[in-house]
Amino acid sequence: MAKTKNDLLPSEGGFGNEPLLAVDNLHVEFHTRAGVVKAVNGVSYSLSAGETLAVLGESGSGKSVTAQAIMGILDMPPAVIPKGEVRFRGTDLLRLSEDARTQVRGQRIAMIFQDALSSLNPVFTVGWQISEMFRVHRGMSKRDAMKKAVELMERVRIPAAKQRVNDYPHQFSGGMRQRIMIAMAIALDPEVLIADEPTTALDVTVQAQIMELLADLQRESNMGLILITHDLGVVADVADKIAVMYGGRIVENAPVHDIYKAPAHPYTKGLLESIPRVDLKGQELYAIKGLPPNLLDMPSGCAFNPRCPYRQDNCVTDVPPLHEISGVRSSACHYWREVLDGS
Ligand SMILES: Nc1ncnc2c1ncn2[C@@H]1O[C@H](COP(=O)(O)OP(=O)(O)OP(=O)(O)O)[C@@H](O)[C@H]1O
Ligand SMILES: [Mg+2]
């Protein structure tokens, strides 16, 4: 893959024991008229090549804002990043010049946006929109770029790609449009792909197909993949590990199998219990009581305490640190042992 050489850019190799991507103690605030919205409050996660990390959490938990900070697309102001690092191959992206950042954004770290289905331009053919990546970033001719667009459409398994390359977005189903967005995101062979809720607007069968496609593409290219979702059900088969977010913090970090076997945070436990199960037909679905925290005025102590069935006095006064349970697992709950035991 041809890459522009720039001393400031993260190199291909030589990053020692550093993971491909490491978010470290990231804080993001929005300074608004109503006050300071603390959207991300000390998030850390890491990703290796070929690994899939699912970032899970309900609406407003800071999943997208964290991704936008990684991509460097937050409007600053109103956003402020008072603390933290986003290291890509050992280089802190937050400290790169805008020029160097542009070399990384979309090319080495790409993102499928949450509102992807509506972000295709209705007046241009899909082929034109996909081929734009090659014209703009690789300086290809229209003809060569269009050939690459067809190849990419085939790669994301759009049937009859050659015939359909000149169709307009509205001529495709939701699932096919999402495949087109994926094609655009992987066009330049990124090392990291962030997919923000890539299946939310799709029906269940199509969701599974898109997940399978992302997993296949990742295997073929050894990308690191970050899958953002609020639905624990859709990532079970594809993720290696899960980071659960609540109120702008990571509350549980674990390999996917550990989480399914026994969650170590009451919030994760609630999320698991609210997944519909085919084997328990007719059972009432559990819903976590209460509302997400107000980010302008966070509860004292643990942000989850007003909704937590395990709450004790110290949960209201002391913010729980991320307790290390094993080398690959941690939980920000004072009572993680009880939760893990299921007691
Ligand atoms: N530009 C902004 N100004 C003020 N607040 C913002 C801004 N962008 C995001 N926020 C707030 O930051 C918080 C985190 O938002 P974020 O989009 O990361 O949530 P999310 O976890 O992705 O949720 P969802 O599942 O709904 O996509 C929310 O409370 C949101 O309202
Ligand atoms: Mg979001």
mmCIF file of C-alpha atoms and ligand atoms in Angstrom:
data_model
loop_
_atom_site.group_PDB
_atom_site.id
_atom_site.type_symbol
_atom_site.label_atom_id
_atom_site.label_comp_id
_atom_site.label_asym_id
_atom_site.label_seq_id
_atom_site.Cartn_x
_atom_site.Cartn_y
_atom_site.Cartn_z
ATOM 1 C CA MET A 1 0.000 0.000 0.000
ATOM 2 C CA ALA A 2 1.493 3.367 -0.993
ATOM 3 C CA LYS A 3 1.704 5.770 1.901
ATOM 4 C CA THR A 4 2.940 9.307 2.008
ATOM 5 C CA LYS A 5 6.104 9.518 4.052
ATOM 6 C CA ASN A 6 5.966 12.062 6.793
ATOM 7 C CA ASP A 7 8.173 12.012 9.849
ATOM 8 C CA LEU A 8 5.206 12.790 12.032
ATOM 9 C CA LEU A 9 3.154 9.909 10.773
ATOM 10 C CA PRO A 10 2.857 6.653 12.691
ATOM 11 C CA SER A 11 5.262 4.215 11.065
ATOM 12 C CA GLU A 12 4.359 0.807 9.719
ATOM 13 C CA GLY A 13 6.311 -1.099 12.295
ATOM 14 C CA GLY A 14 8.612 -0.456 15.214
ATOM 15 C CA PHE A 15 5.936 0.351 17.741
ATOM 16 C CA GLY A 16 7.212 -2.207 20.228
ATOM 17 C CA ASN A 17 4.563 -3.632 22.482
ATOM 18 C CA GLU A 18 2.099 -0.873 21.637
ATOM 19 C CA PRO A 19 -1.218 -2.105 20.270
ATOM 20 C CA LEU A 20 -2.318 -0.877 16.847
ATOM 21 C CA LEU A 21 -4.641 1.658 18.454
ATOM 22 C CA ALA A 22 -4.769 2.691 22.103
ATOM 23 C CA VAL A 23 -7.206 5.162 23.604
ATOM 24 C CA ASP A 24 -5.781 6.200 26.940
ATOM 25 C CA ASN A 25 -7.654 8.084 29.671
ATOM 26 C CA LEU A 26 -9.581 10.112 27.095
ATOM 27 C CA HIS A 27 -11.774 12.979 28.296
ATOM 28 C CA VAL A 28 -14.113 14.946 26.027
ATOM 29 C CA GLU A 29 -16.310 17.822 27.181
ATOM 30 C CA PHE A 30 -18.773 20.010 25.300
ATOM 31 C CA HIS A 31 -18.905 23.585 26.501
ATOM 32 C CA THR A 32 -22.512 24.560 25.923
ATOM 33 C CA ARG A 33 -24.780 27.361 27.140
ATOM 34 C CA ALA A 34 -26.431 24.951 29.534
ATOM 35 C CA GLY A 35 -23.079 24.008 31.039
ATOM 36 C CA VAL A 36 -20.231 21.549 30.523
ATOM 37 C CA VAL A 37 -21.425 18.213 29.115
ATOM 38 C CA LYS A 38 -18.945 15.576 30.274
ATOM 39 C CA ALA A 39 -19.423 13.143 27.405
ATOM 40 C CA VAL A 40 -16.256 11.047 27.814
ATOM 41 C CA ASN A 41 -14.697 10.708 31.245
ATOM 42 C CA GLY A 42 -11.475 8.725 31.157
ATOM 43 C CA VAL A 43 -12.023 6.077 28.490
ATOM 44 C CA SER A 44 -9.219 3.625 27.750
ATOM 45 C CA TYR A 45 -9.338 0.796 25.254
ATOM 46 C CA SER A 46 -6.968 -0.867 22.848
ATOM 47 C CA LEU A 47 -7.090 -2.746 19.600
ATOM 48 C CA SER A 48 -4.616 -5.032 17.842
ATOM 49 C CA ALA A 49 -4.416 -5.860 14.151
ATOM 50 C CA GLY A 50 -6.980 -8.499 13.252
ATOM 51 C CA GLU A 51 -8.892 -7.937 16.477
ATOM 52 C CA THR A 52 -12.538 -6.929 16.894
ATOM 53 C CA LEU A 53 -13.540 -4.754 19.815
ATOM 54 C CA ALA A 54 -17.241 -4.174 20.428
ATOM 55 C CA VAL A 55 -18.045 -0.926 22.231
ATOM 56 C CA LEU A 56 -21.374 -1.279 23.899
ATOM 57 C CA GLY A 57 -23.635 1.066 25.830
ATOM 58 C CA GLU A 58 -27.002 2.776 25.742
ATOM 59 C CA SER A 59 -27.764 6.025 23.973
ATOM 60 C CA GLY A 60 -25.645 8.954 25.152
ATOM 61 C CA SER A 61 -22.947 6.835 26.821
ATOM 62 C CA GLY A 62 -20.180 8.436 24.721
ATOM 63 C CA LYS A 63 -19.518 5.714 22.149
ATOM 64 C CA SER A 64 -19.694 7.954 19.084
ATOM 65 C CA VAL A 65 -17.926 10.905 20.694
ATOM 66 C CA THR A 66 -14.989 8.627 21.568
ATOM 67 C CA ALA A 67 -14.882 7.459 17.928
ATOM 68 C CA GLN A 68 -15.075 11.040 16.674
ATOM 69 C CA ALA A 69 -12.113 11.929 18.908
ATOM 70 C CA ILE A 70 -10.139 9.027 17.390
ATOM 71 C CA MET A 71 -10.985 10.251 13.889
ATOM 72 C CA GLY A 72 -10.243 13.872 14.785
ATOM 73 C CA ILE A 73 -13.592 15.120 13.550
ATOM 74 C CA LEU A 74 -14.974 16.762 16.688
ATOM 75 C CA ASP A 75 -15.816 20.435 16.300
ATOM 76 C CA MET A 76 -13.523 22.195 18.742
ATOM 77 C CA PRO A 77 -15.145 24.290 20.179
ATOM 78 C CA PRO A 78 -17.667 23.338 21.480
ATOM 79 C CA ALA A 79 -15.688 20.132 22.126
ATOM 80 C CA VAL A 80 -12.632 20.250 24.368
ATOM 81 C CA ILE A 81 -10.247 17.359 25.046
ATOM 82 C CA PRO A 82 -8.767 18.278 28.435
ATOM 83 C CA LYS A 83 -6.897 15.004 28.929
ATOM 84 C CA GLY A 84 -5.973 11.771 27.240
ATOM 85 C CA GLU A 85 -4.171 10.208 24.304
ATOM 86 C CA VAL A 86 -5.196 8.375 21.135
ATOM 87 C CA ARG A 87 -2.105 6.447 20.089
ATOM 88 C CA PHE A 88 -1.996 4.907 16.624
ATOM 89 C CA ARG A 89 1.069 2.706 16.179
ATOM 90 C CA GLY A 90 2.588 4.484 19.142
ATOM 91 C CA THR A 91 2.007 8.071 17.931
ATOM 92 C CA ASP A 92 -0.479 10.288 19.768
ATOM 93 C CA LEU A 93 -2.903 11.471 17.089
ATOM 94 C CA LEU A 94 -4.187 14.258 19.320
ATOM 95 C CA ARG A 95 -0.802 15.935 19.045
ATOM 96 C CA LEU A 96 -0.342 15.586 15.275
ATOM 97 C CA SER A 97 -0.541 18.568 12.955
ATOM 98 C CA GLU A 98 -3.775 18.817 10.952
ATOM 99 C CA ASP A 99 -1.765 17.961 7.832
ATOM 100 C CA ALA A 100 -0.436 14.732 9.296
ATOM 101 C CA ARG A 101 -3.842 13.930 10.703
ATOM 102 C CA THR A 102 -5.398 14.182 7.266
ATOM 103 C CA GLN A 103 -3.037 11.438 6.098
ATOM 104 C CA VAL A 104 -4.424 9.128 8.764
ATOM 105 C CA ARG A 105 -8.114 10.062 8.665
ATOM 106 C CA GLY A 106 -10.155 8.001 6.232
ATOM 107 C CA GLN A 107 -7.023 6.376 4.846
ATOM 108 C CA ARG A 108 -5.395 4.470 7.715
ATOM 109 C CA ILE A 109 -8.274 4.789 10.162
ATOM 110 C CA ALA A 110 -11.675 4.785 8.478
ATOM 111 C CA MET A 111 -15.165 5.058 9.881
ATOM 112 C CA ILE A 112 -18.659 4.047 8.857
ATOM 113 C CA PHE A 113 -20.861 6.707 10.375
ATOM 114 C CA GLN A 114 -23.928 6.124 12.463
ATOM 115 C CA ASP A 115 -26.250 7.826 9.975
ATOM 116 C CA ALA A 116 -24.522 6.149 7.039
ATOM 117 C CA LEU A 117 -27.703 5.151 5.268
ATOM 118 C CA SER A 118 -28.707 8.745 4.745
ATOM 119 C CA SER A 119 -25.239 10.048 3.958
ATOM 120 C CA LEU A 120 -25.013 8.815 0.377
ATOM 121 C CA ASN A 121 -25.615 11.654 -2.038
ATOM 122 C CA PRO A 122 -28.901 11.003 -3.906
ATOM 123 C CA VAL A 123 -27.858 12.842 -7.071
ATOM 124 C CA PHE A 124 -24.688 10.866 -7.858
ATOM 125 C CA THR A 125 -24.431 7.219 -8.900
ATOM 126 C CA VAL A 126 -22.970 4.858 -6.313
ATOM 127 C CA GLY A 127 -20.073 4.105 -8.661
ATOM 128 C CA TRP A 128 -19.206 7.779 -8.870
ATOM 129 C CA GLN A 129 -19.312 8.114 -5.076
ATOM 130 C CA ILE A 130 -17.147 5.050 -4.435
ATOM 131 C CA SER A 131 -14.687 5.941 -7.191
ATOM 132 C CA GLU A 132 -14.280 9.434 -5.728
ATOM 133 C CA MET A 133 -12.110 7.855 -3.007
ATOM 134 C CA PHE A 134 -9.610 6.763 -5.665
ATOM 135 C CA ARG A 135 -9.786 9.959 -7.693
ATOM 136 C CA VAL A 136 -9.273 12.233 -4.699
ATOM 137 C CA HIS A 137 -6.830 10.203 -2.616
ATOM 138 C CA ARG A 138 -4.985 8.183 -5.241
ATOM 139 C CA GLY A 139 -5.173 10.568 -8.189
ATOM 140 C CA MET A 140 -6.643 7.876 -10.465
ATOM 141 C CA SER A 141 -8.346 8.617 -13.763
ATOM 142 C CA LYS A 142 -12.149 8.440 -13.883
ATOM 143 C CA ARG A 143 -12.006 5.209 -15.830
ATOM 144 C CA ASP A 144 -9.541 3.419 -13.535
ATOM 145 C CA ALA A 145 -11.332 4.677 -10.448
ATOM 146 C CA MET A 146 -14.638 3.360 -11.777
ATOM 147 C CA LYS A 147 -13.024 -0.049 -12.353
ATOM 148 C CA LYS A 148 -11.871 -0.039 -8.734
ATOM 149 C CA ALA A 149 -15.420 0.883 -7.665
ATOM 150 C CA VAL A 150 -16.798 -2.208 -9.395
ATOM 151 C CA GLU A 151 -14.114 -4.366 -7.746
ATOM 152 C CA LEU A 152 -15.037 -2.952 -4.372
ATOM 153 C CA MET A 153 -18.753 -3.504 -4.962
ATOM 154 C CA GLU A 154 -17.922 -7.115 -5.742
ATOM 155 C CA ARG A 155 -15.785 -7.327 -2.623
ATOM 156 C CA VAL A 156 -18.728 -6.248 -0.455
ATOM 157 C CA ARG A 157 -20.842 -8.752 -2.409
ATOM 158 C CA ILE A 158 -23.252 -6.494 -4.216
ATOM 159 C CA PRO A 159 -24.799 -8.747 -6.870
ATOM 160 C CA ALA A 160 -24.340 -7.718 -10.522
ATOM 161 C CA ALA A 161 -21.890 -4.980 -9.520
ATOM 162 C CA LYS A 162 -20.895 -4.196 -13.108
ATOM 163 C CA GLN A 163 -24.471 -3.484 -14.086
ATOM 164 C CA ARG A 164 -25.351 -1.654 -10.907
ATOM 165 C CA VAL A 165 -22.369 0.677 -10.666
ATOM 166 C CA ASN A 166 -24.316 3.387 -12.499
ATOM 167 C CA ASP A 167 -27.419 3.112 -10.339
ATOM 168 C CA TYR A 168 -28.410 5.760 -7.803
ATOM 169 C CA PRO A 169 -28.592 5.164 -4.040
ATOM 170 C CA HIS A 170 -32.416 5.044 -3.953
ATOM 171 C CA GLN A 171 -32.320 2.042 -6.284
ATOM 172 C CA PHE A 172 -30.665 -0.034 -3.556
ATOM 173 C CA SER A 173 -32.166 -1.623 -0.430
ATOM 174 C CA GLY A 174 -30.994 -0.500 3.028
ATOM 175 C CA GLY A 175 -28.687 -3.488 3.372
ATOM 176 C CA MET A 176 -27.124 -2.870 -0.054
ATOM 177 C CA ARG A 177 -26.676 0.839 0.728
ATOM 178 C CA GLN A 178 -24.858 -0.155 3.906
ATOM 179 C CA ARG A 179 -22.595 -2.388 1.791
ATOM 180 C CA ILE A 180 -21.841 0.635 -0.393
ATOM 181 C CA MET A 181 -20.883 2.645 2.707
ATOM 182 C CA ILE A 182 -18.635 -0.216 3.823
ATOM 183 C CA ALA A 183 -17.045 -0.282 0.355
ATOM 184 C CA MET A 184 -16.233 3.426 0.643
ATOM 185 C CA ALA A 185 -14.777 2.967 4.129
ATOM 186 C CA ILE A 186 -12.451 0.120 3.109
ATOM 187 C CA ALA A 187 -11.531 1.621 -0.266
ATOM 188 C CA LEU A 188 -8.095 2.802 0.844
ATOM 189 C CA ASP A 189 -7.234 -0.348 2.841
ATOM 190 C CA PRO A 190 -7.431 1.157 6.328
ATOM 191 C CA GLU A 191 -5.585 -0.503 9.190
ATOM 192 C CA VAL A 192 -8.429 0.333 11.574
ATOM 193 C CA LEU A 193 -12.121 0.412 10.711
ATOM 194 C CA ILE A 194 -14.644 1.933 13.103
ATOM 195 C CA ALA A 195 -18.231 0.906 12.373
ATOM 196 C CA ASP A 196 -20.677 3.052 14.352
ATOM 197 C CA GLU A 197 -23.986 1.168 14.702
ATOM 198 C CA PRO A 198 -23.632 -0.364 11.236
ATOM 199 C CA THR A 199 -26.800 -2.427 11.452
ATOM 200 C CA THR A 200 -29.244 -0.423 13.552
ATOM 201 C CA ALA A 201 -31.646 0.546 10.769
ATOM 202 C CA LEU A 202 -31.672 -2.923 9.207
ATOM 203 C CA ASP A 203 -33.838 -5.952 9.821
ATOM 204 C CA VAL A 204 -32.450 -8.909 11.739
ATOM 205 C CA THR A 205 -31.470 -11.108 8.780
ATOM 206 C CA VAL A 206 -29.696 -8.252 7.021
ATOM 207 C CA GLN A 207 -27.974 -7.306 10.301
ATOM 208 C CA ALA A 208 -26.432 -10.750 10.463
ATOM 209 C CA GLN A 209 -25.288 -10.557 6.821
ATOM 210 C CA ILE A 210 -23.599 -7.187 7.368
ATOM 211 C CA MET A 211 -21.850 -8.479 10.491
ATOM 212 C CA GLU A 212 -20.640 -11.501 8.556
ATOM 213 C CA LEU A 213 -19.373 -9.265 5.758
ATOM 214 C CA LEU A 214 -17.446 -7.051 8.199
ATOM 215 C CA ALA A 215 -15.917 -10.125 9.822
ATOM 216 C CA ASP A 216 -14.892 -11.547 6.414
ATOM 217 C CA LEU A 217 -13.363 -8.271 5.239
ATOM 218 C CA GLN A 218 -11.455 -8.030 8.463
ATOM 219 C CA ARG A 219 -10.072 -11.540 8.120
ATOM 220 C CA GLU A 220 -8.986 -10.852 4.548
ATOM 221 C CA SER A 221 -7.083 -7.692 5.441
ATOM 222 C CA ASN A 222 -6.184 -8.169 9.119
ATOM 223 C CA MET A 223 -7.737 -4.792 10.013
ATOM 224 C CA GLY A 224 -8.478 -3.862 13.573
ATOM 225 C CA LEU A 225 -12.261 -3.438 13.821
ATOM 226 C CA ILE A 226 -14.200 -1.370 16.354
ATOM 227 C CA LEU A 227 -17.897 -2.194 16.327
ATOM 228 C CA ILE A 228 -20.049 0.337 18.140
ATOM 229 C CA THR A 229 -23.484 -0.873 19.134
ATOM 230 C CA HIS A 230 -26.125 -0.724 21.823
ATOM 231 C CA ASP A 231 -27.148 -4.272 21.053
ATOM 232 C CA LEU A 232 -25.141 -7.005 22.766
ATOM 233 C CA GLY A 233 -26.954 -9.588 20.648
ATOM 234 C CA VAL A 234 -25.459 -8.574 17.302
ATOM 235 C CA VAL A 235 -21.781 -8.713 18.302
ATOM 236 C CA ALA A 236 -21.680 -12.063 20.075
ATOM 237 C CA ASP A 237 -20.382 -14.006 17.086
ATOM 238 C CA VAL A 238 -17.918 -11.498 15.707
ATOM 239 C CA ALA A 239 -16.275 -9.643 18.604
ATOM 240 C CA ASP A 240 -13.134 -10.790 20.428
ATOM 241 C CA LYS A 241 -13.617 -8.438 23.334
ATOM 242 C CA ILE A 242 -16.136 -5.973 24.656
ATOM 243 C CA ALA A 243 -15.842 -2.580 26.306
ATOM 244 C CA VAL A 244 -19.079 -1.582 28.042
ATOM 245 C CA MET A 245 -19.616 2.177 28.399
ATOM 246 C CA TYR A 246 -21.842 3.983 30.858
ATOM 247 C CA GLY A 247 -21.949 7.739 31.415
ATOM 248 C CA GLY A 248 -18.798 8.311 29.381
ATOM 249 C CA ARG A 249 -16.738 5.704 31.211
ATOM 250 C CA ILE A 250 -15.773 2.107 30.572
ATOM 251 C CA VAL A 251 -17.508 0.067 33.254
ATOM 252 C CA GLU A 252 -16.465 -3.374 32.066
ATOM 253 C CA ASN A 253 -13.754 -4.662 29.771
ATOM 254 C CA ALA A 254 -13.594 -8.347 28.917
ATOM 255 C CA PRO A 255 -13.171 -11.060 26.303
ATOM 256 C CA VAL A 256 -16.567 -11.672 24.739
ATOM 257 C CA HIS A 257 -16.941 -15.205 26.132
ATOM 258 C CA ASP A 258 -16.287 -14.086 29.706
ATOM 259 C CA ILE A 259 -19.020 -11.470 29.494
ATOM 260 C CA TYR A 260 -21.593 -13.920 28.192
ATOM 261 C CA LYS A 261 -20.652 -16.510 30.796
ATOM 262 C CA ALA A 262 -20.778 -14.168 33.754
ATOM 263 C CA PRO A 263 -20.831 -10.359 33.633
ATOM 264 C CA ALA A 264 -18.826 -8.536 36.306
ATOM 265 C CA HIS A 265 -20.745 -5.253 36.307
ATOM 266 C CA PRO A 266 -24.444 -4.807 37.182
ATOM 267 C CA TYR A 267 -24.994 -2.687 34.076
ATOM 268 C CA THR A 268 -23.592 -5.401 31.772
ATOM 269 C CA LYS A 269 -25.731 -7.905 33.626
ATOM 270 C CA GLY A 270 -28.811 -5.770 32.945
ATOM 271 C CA LEU A 271 -27.904 -5.492 29.253
ATOM 272 C CA LEU A 272 -27.537 -9.263 28.985
ATOM 273 C CA GLU A 273 -30.844 -9.869 30.687
ATOM 274 C CA SER A 274 -32.579 -7.520 28.295
ATOM 275 C CA ILE A 275 -31.618 -9.490 25.162
ATOM 276 C CA PRO A 276 -34.618 -11.397 23.784
ATOM 277 C CA ARG A 277 -34.028 -15.163 23.899
ATOM 278 C CA VAL A 278 -35.708 -17.560 21.535
ATOM 279 C CA ASP A 279 -35.573 -20.351 24.117
ATOM 280 C CA LEU A 280 -37.581 -18.316 26.629
ATOM 281 C CA LYS A 281 -40.596 -17.470 24.530
ATOM 282 C CA GLY A 282 -43.383 -15.631 26.277
ATOM 283 C CA GLN A 283 -41.139 -14.446 29.093
ATOM 284 C CA GLU A 284 -41.308 -10.800 29.948
ATOM 285 C CA LEU A 285 -38.214 -8.956 28.769
ATOM 286 C CA TYR A 286 -36.115 -7.370 31.480
ATOM 287 C CA ALA A 287 -35.455 -3.640 31.159
ATOM 288 C CA ILE A 288 -32.918 -1.737 33.251
ATOM 289 C CA LYS A 289 -34.908 0.596 35.517
ATOM 290 C CA GLY A 290 -34.388 4.342 35.482
ATOM 291 C CA LEU A 291 -32.785 6.763 33.081
ATOM 292 C CA PRO A 292 -29.256 7.269 31.752
ATOM 293 C CA PRO A 293 -27.252 9.780 33.819
ATOM 294 C CA ASN A 294 -27.482 13.515 33.169
ATOM 295 C CA LEU A 295 -24.042 14.353 31.784
ATOM 296 C CA LEU A 296 -24.414 17.967 32.935
ATOM 297 C CA ASP A 297 -24.896 16.796 36.486
ATOM 298 C CA MET A 298 -23.499 13.324 37.069
ATOM 299 C CA PRO A 299 -24.583 11.370 40.163
ATOM 300 C CA SER A 300 -21.960 11.317 42.920
ATOM 301 C CA GLY A 301 -19.951 8.132 43.323
ATOM 302 C CA CYS A 302 -20.722 5.480 40.720
ATOM 303 C CA ALA A 303 -22.772 6.961 37.846
ATOM 304 C CA PHE A 304 -24.872 3.776 37.713
ATOM 305 C CA ASN A 305 -25.783 3.828 41.427
ATOM 306 C CA PRO A 306 -29.325 5.288 41.082
ATOM 307 C CA ARG A 307 -30.291 2.289 38.920
ATOM 308 C CA CYS A 308 -28.210 -0.411 40.538
ATOM 309 C CA PRO A 309 -29.659 -3.408 42.416
ATOM 310 C CA TYR A 310 -26.259 -3.965 44.112
ATOM 311 C CA ARG A 311 -25.984 -0.434 45.512
ATOM 312 C CA GLN A 312 -24.416 0.066 48.960
ATOM 313 C CA ASP A 313 -23.581 3.306 50.783
ATOM 314 C CA ASN A 314 -20.084 3.660 49.322
ATOM 315 C CA CYS A 315 -21.477 3.495 45.775
ATOM 316 C CA VAL A 316 -23.035 6.926 46.362
ATOM 317 C CA THR A 317 -19.814 8.461 47.688
ATOM 318 C CA ASP A 318 -16.884 6.724 45.972
ATOM 319 C CA VAL A 319 -16.272 6.463 42.243
ATOM 320 C CA PRO A 320 -15.267 2.830 41.706
ATOM 321 C CA PRO A 321 -11.920 2.432 39.923
ATOM 322 C CA LEU A 322 -11.560 -0.161 37.163
ATOM 323 C CA HIS A 323 -10.685 -3.219 39.260
ATOM 324 C CA GLU A 324 -8.487 -5.683 37.453
ATOM 325 C CA ILE A 325 -10.129 -9.107 37.592
ATOM 326 C CA SER A 326 -7.625 -10.801 35.307
ATOM 327 C CA GLY A 327 -4.993 -9.619 32.830
ATOM 328 C CA VAL A 328 -7.689 -9.163 30.184
ATOM 329 C CA ARG A 329 -10.685 -8.270 32.277
ATOM 330 C CA SER A 330 -11.736 -5.371 34.504
ATOM 331 C CA SER A 331 -14.879 -3.958 36.126
ATOM 332 C CA ALA A 332 -15.648 -0.545 37.597
ATOM 333 C CA CYS A 333 -17.895 -1.885 40.344
ATOM 334 C CA HIS A 334 -17.111 -2.000 44.078
ATOM 335 C CA TYR A 335 -19.070 -5.258 44.222
ATOM 336 C CA TRP A 336 -17.807 -6.989 41.071
ATOM 337 C CA ARG A 337 -17.186 -10.217 43.025
ATOM 338 C CA GLU A 338 -20.839 -10.446 44.058
ATOM 339 C CA VAL A 339 -21.995 -9.658 40.506
ATOM 340 C CA LEU A 340 -19.641 -12.273 39.066
ATOM 341 C CA ASP A 341 -20.860 -14.865 41.584
ATOM 342 C CA GLY A 342 -24.415 -14.052 40.586
ATOM 343 C CA SER A 343 -25.328 -13.463 44.228
HETATM 344 N N1 LIG B 1 -21.826 18.772 19.819
HETATM 345 C C1 LIG B 1 -22.300 18.414 21.010
HETATM 346 N N2 LIG B 1 -22.659 19.320 21.920
HETATM 347 C C2 LIG B 1 -23.134 18.964 23.140
HETATM 348 N N3 LIG B 1 -23.279 17.700 23.545
HETATM 349 C C3 LIG B 1 -22.939 16.734 22.677
HETATM 350 C C4 LIG B 1 -22.430 17.030 21.365
HETATM 351 N N4 LIG B 1 -22.172 15.845 20.730
HETATM 352 C C5 LIG B 1 -22.503 14.868 21.611
HETATM 353 N N5 LIG B 1 -22.947 15.400 22.766
HETATM 354 C C6 LIG B 1 -23.404 14.661 23.955
HETATM 355 O O1 LIG B 1 -22.415 13.741 24.330
HETATM 356 C C7 LIG B 1 -23.036 12.573 24.880
HETATM 357 C C8 LIG B 1 -22.473 11.335 24.251
HETATM 358 O O2 LIG B 1 -22.913 11.283 22.907
HETATM 359 P P1 LIG B 1 -22.585 10.095 21.921
HETATM 360 O O3 LIG B 1 -23.058 10.540 20.578
HETATM 361 O O4 LIG B 1 -21.174 9.691 22.052
HETATM 362 O O5 LIG B 1 -23.512 8.934 22.465
HETATM 363 P P2 LIG B 1 -23.625 7.443 21.941
HETATM 364 O O6 LIG B 1 -23.145 6.550 23.021
HETATM 365 O O7 LIG B 1 -22.980 7.330 20.616
HETATM 366 O O8 LIG B 1 -25.213 7.271 21.834
HETATM 367 P P3 LIG B 1 -26.144 6.645 20.672
HETATM 368 O O9 LIG B 1 -26.267 5.186 21.003
HETATM 369 O O10 LIG B 1 -27.426 7.357 20.816
HETATM 370 O O11 LIG B 1 -25.477 6.890 19.352
HETATM 371 C C9 LIG B 1 -24.538 12.733 24.664
HETATM 372 O O12 LIG B 1 -25.140 13.137 25.860
HETATM 373 C C10 LIG B 1 -24.628 13.826 23.630
HETATM 374 O O13 LIG B 1 -25.795 14.558 23.794
HETATM 375 MG MG MG B 2 -23.657 7.080 18.726
#
